[in-house]
Amino acid sequence: MKENQDNKMDKIVSLCKRRGFVFQGSEIYGGLSGVFDYGPNGVELLNNLKKAWWKASVYEKENYFGIDSGMFKHPRVWDASGHTSGFSDPLAECRECNTRIRVDKELERVGVTADEKMSEAEINQLFDSARDKIACPKCGQKNFTPAKAFNLLVKSNLGDFTSEGSDPVYLPGEACQGIYLNYKNIVDSMSPKLPFGVVQIGKAFRNEISPRNFLFRTREMEQADTQLFVKPNENKAAYEQLKQDRWNWYLSIGIKEENLKWKQHENLVFYASDAWDIMYNFPTLGFDELEGVHDRTNYDLTQHMEFSGVDLRYTEGETGEKYVPWILETSVGLGRMFLAVISDAYHEEEMNGETRVVLKLHKDLAPYRVAVSPLLKNKPELVTKAREVFVMLKKEFGNVAWDDNGNVGKRYRRQDEIGTPYCVVIDFDTLGQENPDTKDTVTVRHRDTGEQERVSLVDLVKFLT
Ligand code: GAP
């Protein structure tokens, strides 16, 4: 059966809630816009994604180091990074119903490209020329205020016990700043030779004007970043390699290549000299940014050197030459990654005359590796044997589900919906009562094909691995 692309996003949102993947943040209070919570199945998929990303980004590389930096940073960090002055989106408000829109995104929708570096006046010139085409998403009127630059940094009141709120400590607008702040510590403690990489999975917060499309645009997010430090004129080949590595990684976790494409930025953000996005074909949205790969030049370290007064130049061991390394970055929001992975895995198809929903997730990403069931839950001898198998597999894999609700068909449907690659059923043949040859064998049912085969218990762990 062909999936209806128009409402696939709605189906995914509904599946995520129904099956414990993702919930609206603060739901019992009516929800908090742009914030989501991961449920029991969601956190497993999220952690598996992080593990797969970390393995590819640290363990399979040489000269790459992981860190985990504190979220709060000195107030000057965001001045040096350019975020207090330049990290803004153009906002306009509907005069009829006070709905706020992001003017650059609305312009893009009607085929007008606004440059990130444009002044407020320039954006407003474009906005005025396209006003008749832009309607309020809530009330449909076209009566907006002029666009104003709206800074996306989220303030905290850490250490500020006055009401003025001067010199605020911000929540991170991008996670990577923690890496730049620790660049010197890493050079001093690990003595790496260039090129070397530093990676981190860290939280970032943005006061997004219109958070929307589920996990795609949120106000709180987690970013998985690689920052590769290279010699000033050795950026080109390394940049191409990084791009290729990231593309290949998506294929390695099972994303279909036809759902990916590259887009080079025409309008660069303030820190980049070249920027490419890996785009994913998101349901409803179509192709949109999944991950950014940026050539940040020596911008970040130069700025931090100037603002902190600390020498951040790298010293060549042999020649003593000093220079500020360039930084090549890959950065992806884990929410977007999660949404891409679940969208790619989502299938509706006919099986045995019924329509089933199945998440064809990569085995290493699925919340559970395997589900174990007794054929009948009211037969103690089957339950006892099934518990034995469950405990054995749990010791081996950890993420093993116990499922004895309803009949076996219903259990298969339930496990299909959360992407469990295998279901193991302990039946009367396992007990060998009728036929001693089948003793200590179990039925293994495959998620993607529905095929079943008998596997001996002594081979089961190897089979599932
Ligand atoms: N350090 C570079 C940086 O933060 P970015 O393009 O602003 O660059 C990197 O963000 C990635 O973070 C994006 O490609 C996207 O995956 C994710 N991202 C950015 N804003 C987001 C938001 N509001 N909600 C969810 N993910 C977001």
XYZ file of C-alpha atoms and ligand atoms in Angstrom:
492
model
C 0.000 0.000 0.000
C 1.328 3.439 -0.869
C 1.644 5.740 2.090
C -0.270 8.967 1.866
C 2.520 11.561 2.061
C 0.077 14.372 2.918
C -0.764 13.049 6.342
C 2.333 10.951 7.011
C 3.621 13.553 9.487
C 0.309 13.368 11.425
C 0.557 9.580 11.481
C 4.123 9.720 12.773
C 3.221 12.237 15.487
C 0.322 10.007 16.516
C 2.439 6.825 16.498
C 5.119 8.583 18.551
C 2.607 9.456 21.247
C 0.625 6.190 21.148
C 3.700 3.990 21.362
C 5.756 5.981 23.870
C 8.325 7.597 21.570
C 7.698 11.339 21.930
C 5.285 13.434 23.993
C 4.499 17.142 23.921
C 6.443 18.845 26.730
C 4.340 19.744 29.827
C 1.314 18.146 28.174
C -0.916 18.052 31.269
C -0.643 21.859 31.449
C -1.689 22.230 27.831
C 1.850 21.833 26.465
C 4.823 24.172 26.029
C 5.379 25.163 22.413
C 8.606 23.927 20.851
C 9.524 21.491 23.634
C 9.161 17.707 23.473
C 9.842 14.836 25.856
C 11.126 11.427 24.782
C 9.204 8.471 26.222
C 10.440 4.935 27.028
C 10.724 3.779 23.403
C 11.873 7.175 22.166
C 14.756 7.467 24.596
C 16.039 4.038 23.522
C 15.989 5.039 19.850
C 17.567 8.402 20.727
C 20.329 6.761 22.786
C 20.997 4.232 20.023
C 21.331 7.098 17.548
C 23.777 8.855 19.858
C 25.788 5.645 20.292
C 25.948 5.034 16.529
C 26.943 8.660 15.912
C 29.613 8.612 18.661
C 31.047 5.330 17.361
C 31.406 6.747 13.850
C 32.593 10.169 15.030
C 35.132 9.125 17.700
C 35.908 5.400 17.850
C 36.189 4.823 14.106
C 38.405 7.890 13.670
C 41.919 8.704 14.757
C 42.790 11.864 16.607
C 39.193 12.664 17.539
C 38.276 13.421 21.158
C 34.937 13.688 22.906
C 33.989 16.297 25.500
C 30.944 17.311 27.505
C 31.000 21.003 28.390
C 28.882 22.898 30.912
C 25.783 24.532 29.554
C 26.195 27.938 31.176
C 29.030 29.997 29.781
C 30.639 33.326 30.604
C 28.476 36.188 29.243
C 31.341 37.389 26.979
C 31.275 34.060 25.062
C 28.156 35.060 23.155
C 29.559 38.511 22.390
C 32.714 36.919 20.994
C 30.776 34.344 19.000
C 28.640 37.080 17.432
C 25.381 35.727 18.813
C 24.360 38.718 20.951
C 24.546 40.990 17.905
C 23.970 38.731 14.917
C 21.883 35.735 15.953
C 18.433 36.949 15.038
C 15.490 36.197 12.795
C 13.236 38.845 11.214
C 9.883 38.811 13.024
C 6.584 40.448 12.071
C 3.319 40.347 13.945
C -0.189 40.035 12.523
C -2.058 43.219 13.503
C -5.359 41.310 13.560
C -4.555 38.315 15.790
C -0.974 38.914 17.081
C 0.399 35.755 15.455
C 4.134 36.094 14.847
C 5.765 35.020 11.600
C 9.380 34.565 10.536
C 9.556 36.864 7.570
C 12.545 35.204 5.833
C 10.767 31.802 5.906
C 7.497 33.302 4.614
C 9.426 35.090 1.842
C 11.146 31.824 0.943
C 7.735 30.146 0.685
C 6.672 32.655 -1.960
C 9.943 32.377 -3.882
C 11.864 35.394 -2.506
C 15.292 34.746 -0.970
C 16.358 36.917 1.948
C 20.070 37.063 2.735
C 21.044 36.310 6.363
C 23.271 39.377 6.321
C 20.525 41.785 5.211
C 19.706 44.774 7.388
C 16.219 45.287 8.825
C 15.551 47.925 6.146
C 16.569 45.578 3.320
C 14.388 42.751 4.656
C 11.466 45.150 4.954
C 11.931 46.233 1.348
C 11.573 42.587 0.247
C 8.687 42.045 2.676
C 6.810 45.080 1.323
C 7.213 43.864 -2.240
C 5.650 40.478 -1.340
C 3.051 41.453 1.268
C 0.091 40.671 -0.987
C 1.297 37.042 -1.193
C 1.873 36.450 2.543
C -1.166 35.684 4.694
C -1.298 35.123 8.441
C -1.217 31.334 9.078
C -3.853 31.788 11.811
C -6.438 34.328 10.593
C -5.564 34.568 6.883
C -5.265 38.406 6.929
C -2.325 40.200 5.300
C -1.965 42.999 7.819
C 1.490 42.668 9.396
C 3.764 45.028 11.317
C 7.159 45.748 9.695
C 9.831 43.079 10.303
C 12.091 43.524 13.339
C 15.298 41.622 14.163
C 14.477 39.259 17.017
C 17.436 37.775 18.918
C 17.123 34.022 19.431
C 19.331 33.656 22.511
C 17.495 32.520 25.658
C 18.472 34.440 28.789
C 18.854 32.931 32.229
C 19.137 34.790 35.540
C 22.074 32.711 36.771
C 23.995 34.611 39.423
C 21.906 37.728 38.801
C 20.062 38.568 42.003
C 18.868 41.981 40.852
C 15.791 42.700 38.797
C 17.657 44.586 36.039
C 18.975 41.453 34.379
C 22.137 43.157 33.139
C 24.986 41.089 31.709
C 22.905 37.923 31.434
C 24.243 34.395 31.305
C 22.589 32.881 28.228
C 21.639 29.300 27.573
C 23.740 28.025 24.651
C 22.477 29.161 21.235
C 24.691 26.489 19.673
C 26.414 23.620 21.472
C 29.732 23.946 19.619
C 30.912 26.997 21.593
C 31.772 24.599 24.448
C 34.295 22.975 22.119
C 35.982 26.266 21.188
C 36.225 27.242 24.867
C 38.036 23.965 25.580
C 40.296 24.018 22.515
C 43.303 25.159 24.576
C 42.592 22.624 27.352
C 42.516 19.829 24.782
C 45.747 20.950 23.137
C 47.433 21.244 26.565
C 46.133 17.954 27.971
C 46.062 15.652 24.922
C 48.847 17.195 22.768
C 47.095 16.374 19.509
C 48.676 17.109 16.155
C 46.656 18.949 13.543
C 44.304 17.977 12.035
C 42.344 16.813 15.079
C 38.673 16.653 15.860
C 36.638 17.390 18.971
C 33.080 16.119 19.206
C 30.231 16.729 21.581
C 26.540 16.057 21.991
C 25.128 19.064 23.794
C 21.947 21.006 24.403
C 21.108 24.248 22.632
C 18.200 26.635 23.096
C 16.672 29.065 20.643
C 13.773 31.404 21.094
C 12.324 30.266 17.744
C 9.556 32.597 16.568
C 7.427 29.808 15.196
C 8.475 26.352 16.400
C 6.655 23.885 14.184
C 6.600 20.569 12.400
C 7.011 18.398 15.474
C 10.712 17.736 16.190
C 11.867 19.713 13.161
C 11.929 23.173 14.714
C 12.014 23.201 18.495
C 13.103 25.694 21.127
C 15.156 23.184 23.082
C 17.330 20.781 21.132
C 20.373 18.589 21.319
C 23.120 19.020 18.743
C 25.703 16.418 17.747
C 28.761 18.389 16.631
C 32.140 17.587 15.174
C 34.691 20.391 15.035
C 37.750 19.521 13.001
C 40.746 21.794 13.605
C 42.972 22.069 10.525
C 45.928 24.084 9.257
C 44.837 27.320 7.588
C 45.290 26.211 4.003
C 44.445 22.581 4.452
C 40.702 22.965 4.713
C 39.438 22.040 1.245
C 40.208 18.303 1.074
C 39.296 17.777 4.739
C 35.993 19.584 4.172
C 35.108 17.321 1.230
C 36.023 14.253 3.314
C 33.822 15.395 6.209
C 30.901 15.910 3.845
C 31.368 12.455 2.384
C 31.683 10.834 5.834
C 28.456 12.359 7.031
C 26.550 11.345 3.877
C 27.838 7.780 4.200
C 26.890 7.672 7.863
C 23.225 8.305 7.044
C 23.332 5.460 4.535
C 24.994 3.203 7.146
C 22.076 3.692 9.551
C 19.632 2.710 6.828
C 18.399 6.067 5.473
C 17.335 5.704 1.838
C 19.673 7.618 -0.444
C 16.790 8.934 -2.561
C 15.571 10.818 0.531
C 18.850 12.729 0.902
C 20.363 15.547 -1.101
C 22.940 18.294 -0.763
C 22.268 22.018 -0.804
C 24.949 24.661 -0.770
C 24.105 27.862 1.103
C 23.904 30.917 -1.118
C 23.634 33.218 1.872
C 26.168 32.402 4.517
C 25.765 32.897 8.259
C 28.198 35.321 9.840
C 30.878 32.753 10.723
C 31.034 30.599 7.564
C 33.016 30.786 4.315
C 31.279 27.747 2.841
C 28.262 25.814 4.039
C 26.401 22.786 2.765
C 23.314 21.154 4.189
C 22.397 17.512 4.024
C 18.698 17.751 3.242
C 16.195 15.045 4.112
C 12.841 14.542 2.423
C 10.734 15.097 5.562
C 7.047 14.143 5.411
C 4.840 17.161 4.628
C 7.849 19.533 4.547
C 9.691 17.940 1.631
C 13.467 18.362 1.398
C 14.732 20.509 4.252
C 17.901 20.878 6.330
C 18.889 17.859 8.365
C 22.558 18.620 9.069
C 24.922 21.486 8.369
C 28.552 21.103 7.293
C 30.322 24.437 7.668
C 33.759 25.837 6.913
C 34.011 28.300 9.812
C 37.487 29.583 8.843
C 39.509 30.926 11.804
C 36.536 33.062 12.885
C 35.740 31.362 16.203
C 39.215 31.049 17.676
C 40.193 34.527 16.471
C 37.134 36.018 18.150
C 37.680 34.137 21.424
C 41.346 35.110 21.374
C 40.416 38.754 20.993
C 37.657 38.772 23.616
C 39.426 36.613 26.232
C 42.937 37.953 25.673
C 44.266 34.360 25.754
C 46.599 33.216 22.972
C 44.777 30.417 21.155
C 47.293 29.950 18.382
C 48.559 26.473 17.669
C 52.335 25.982 17.830
C 53.953 23.605 15.334
C 56.200 21.258 17.333
C 59.063 21.137 14.845
C 59.181 24.649 13.444
C 57.654 26.614 16.324
C 55.379 28.318 13.776
C 52.202 29.734 15.341
C 48.818 30.171 13.709
C 45.085 30.108 14.426
C 43.622 26.832 13.118
C 40.587 26.778 10.857
C 37.513 24.928 11.972
C 35.387 22.609 9.870
C 32.109 21.729 11.500
C 29.343 19.174 11.152
C 26.264 19.860 13.241
C 22.969 18.028 13.405
C 19.988 18.363 15.710
C 19.164 15.005 17.261
C 15.434 15.768 17.040
C 15.722 16.217 13.285
C 17.833 13.088 13.046
C 15.206 11.185 15.058
C 12.406 12.499 12.832
C 14.296 11.582 9.652
C 15.057 8.073 10.912
C 11.520 7.357 12.042
C 10.021 8.822 8.835
C 12.325 6.727 6.706
C 11.482 3.575 8.642
C 7.700 4.153 8.672
C 5.765 1.847 6.348
C 2.143 0.885 5.965
C 1.731 -2.365 4.102
C -0.509 -5.373 3.563
C 0.438 -8.539 5.421
C -1.794 -11.596 5.628
C -4.778 -9.606 4.403
C -4.359 -6.867 7.012
C -2.762 -3.440 6.921
C 0.133 -3.167 9.298
C 2.258 -0.231 10.398
C 5.900 -1.201 10.695
C 9.034 0.737 11.567
C 11.808 -0.871 9.536
C 14.532 0.540 11.763
C 18.152 -0.544 11.518
C 18.688 -3.365 14.058
C 21.154 -1.289 16.073
C 18.706 1.598 16.378
C 15.482 -0.217 17.306
C 14.333 0.374 20.920
C 14.313 -3.392 21.457
C 16.549 -5.933 19.739
C 14.038 -8.723 20.343
C 10.703 -9.432 22.062
C 10.114 -12.696 23.923
C 6.651 -14.264 24.349
C 5.134 -17.454 25.663
C 2.637 -18.724 23.057
C -0.070 -18.781 25.744
C 0.186 -16.825 28.939
C -2.067 -19.162 30.913
C 0.261 -22.174 30.496
C 2.798 -21.981 33.363
C 5.233 -24.368 31.658
C 5.437 -22.068 28.604
C 5.724 -18.945 30.764
C 8.523 -20.470 32.876
C 10.532 -21.451 29.802
C 9.881 -18.082 28.148
C 11.105 -16.245 31.292
C 14.314 -18.301 31.167
C 14.895 -17.282 27.555
C 14.002 -13.662 28.362
C 16.536 -13.504 31.215
C 19.235 -15.114 29.053
C 18.684 -12.618 26.201
C 18.413 -9.665 28.559
C 21.828 -10.505 30.002
C 23.216 -10.492 26.494
C 21.441 -7.531 24.854
C 19.803 -5.532 27.642
C 17.084 -4.102 25.430
C 14.761 -7.104 25.301
C 10.966 -6.792 25.571
C 8.644 -9.177 27.386
C 5.285 -9.313 25.620
C 2.466 -11.639 26.648
C -0.513 -9.363 25.983
C -3.257 -10.548 23.623
C -2.676 -13.205 20.997
C 0.588 -13.703 19.128
C -0.702 -11.861 16.031
C -1.437 -8.763 18.125
C 1.993 -8.948 19.747
C 3.633 -9.044 16.311
C 1.651 -5.952 15.234
C 2.654 -4.132 18.400
C 6.331 -4.981 18.023
C 6.206 -4.070 14.300
C 4.949 -0.615 15.253
C 7.948 0.047 17.485
C 10.411 -1.554 15.090
C 11.491 -4.666 17.057
C 13.469 -6.673 14.468
C 12.729 -10.128 15.943
C 10.025 -11.815 18.020
C 10.908 -15.054 19.777
C 7.977 -17.310 20.721
C 8.231 -20.196 23.156
C 5.632 -22.820 22.184
C 4.879 -26.447 22.896
C 7.557 -27.538 20.422
C 10.103 -25.729 22.621
C 9.127 -28.067 25.456
C 9.537 -31.063 23.114
C 6.463 -32.791 24.494
C 5.218 -34.056 21.105
C 8.519 -34.317 19.320
C 11.837 -34.510 21.211
C 13.641 -33.174 18.085
C 12.122 -29.723 18.542
C 12.993 -29.511 22.242
C 14.842 -26.286 23.069
C 14.089 -24.664 19.727
C 12.034 -21.466 19.395
C 10.119 -19.660 16.669
C 11.874 -16.517 15.478
C 9.679 -14.157 13.495
C 11.291 -11.512 11.268
C 9.807 -8.011 11.380
C 10.363 -6.981 7.751
C 9.132 -10.108 5.986
C 6.913 -11.737 8.610
C 8.785 -14.982 7.899
C 9.287 -17.423 10.735
C 11.969 -20.000 11.355
C 12.968 -22.363 14.112
C 16.202 -21.651 15.873
C 17.869 -23.741 18.528
C 18.254 -22.019 21.913
C 22.005 -22.633 21.924
C 22.321 -20.672 18.661
C 19.842 -17.934 19.524
C 22.237 -15.235 20.770
C 24.513 -15.694 17.759
C 21.503 -15.651 15.442
C 20.191 -12.377 16.889
C 23.635 -10.785 16.859
N 26.963 25.164 15.346
C 26.319 25.385 14.109
C 24.893 25.480 14.209
O 24.301 25.508 15.274
P 22.755 25.527 12.703
O 22.598 25.332 11.227
O 22.089 26.707 13.311
O 24.307 25.527 12.980
C 22.821 22.965 13.197
O 22.236 24.218 13.448
C 21.746 21.902 13.173
O 20.957 21.977 14.367
C 20.721 22.045 12.036
O 21.200 21.469 10.845
C 19.547 21.282 12.594
O 19.723 19.888 12.445
C 19.624 21.607 14.070
N 18.722 22.720 14.428
C 18.941 24.039 14.309
N 17.903 24.744 14.769
C 16.992 23.840 15.195
C 15.700 23.923 15.818
N 15.144 25.091 16.109
N 15.061 22.770 16.120
C 15.625 21.577 15.877
N 16.832 21.428 15.311
C 17.513 22.545 14.982
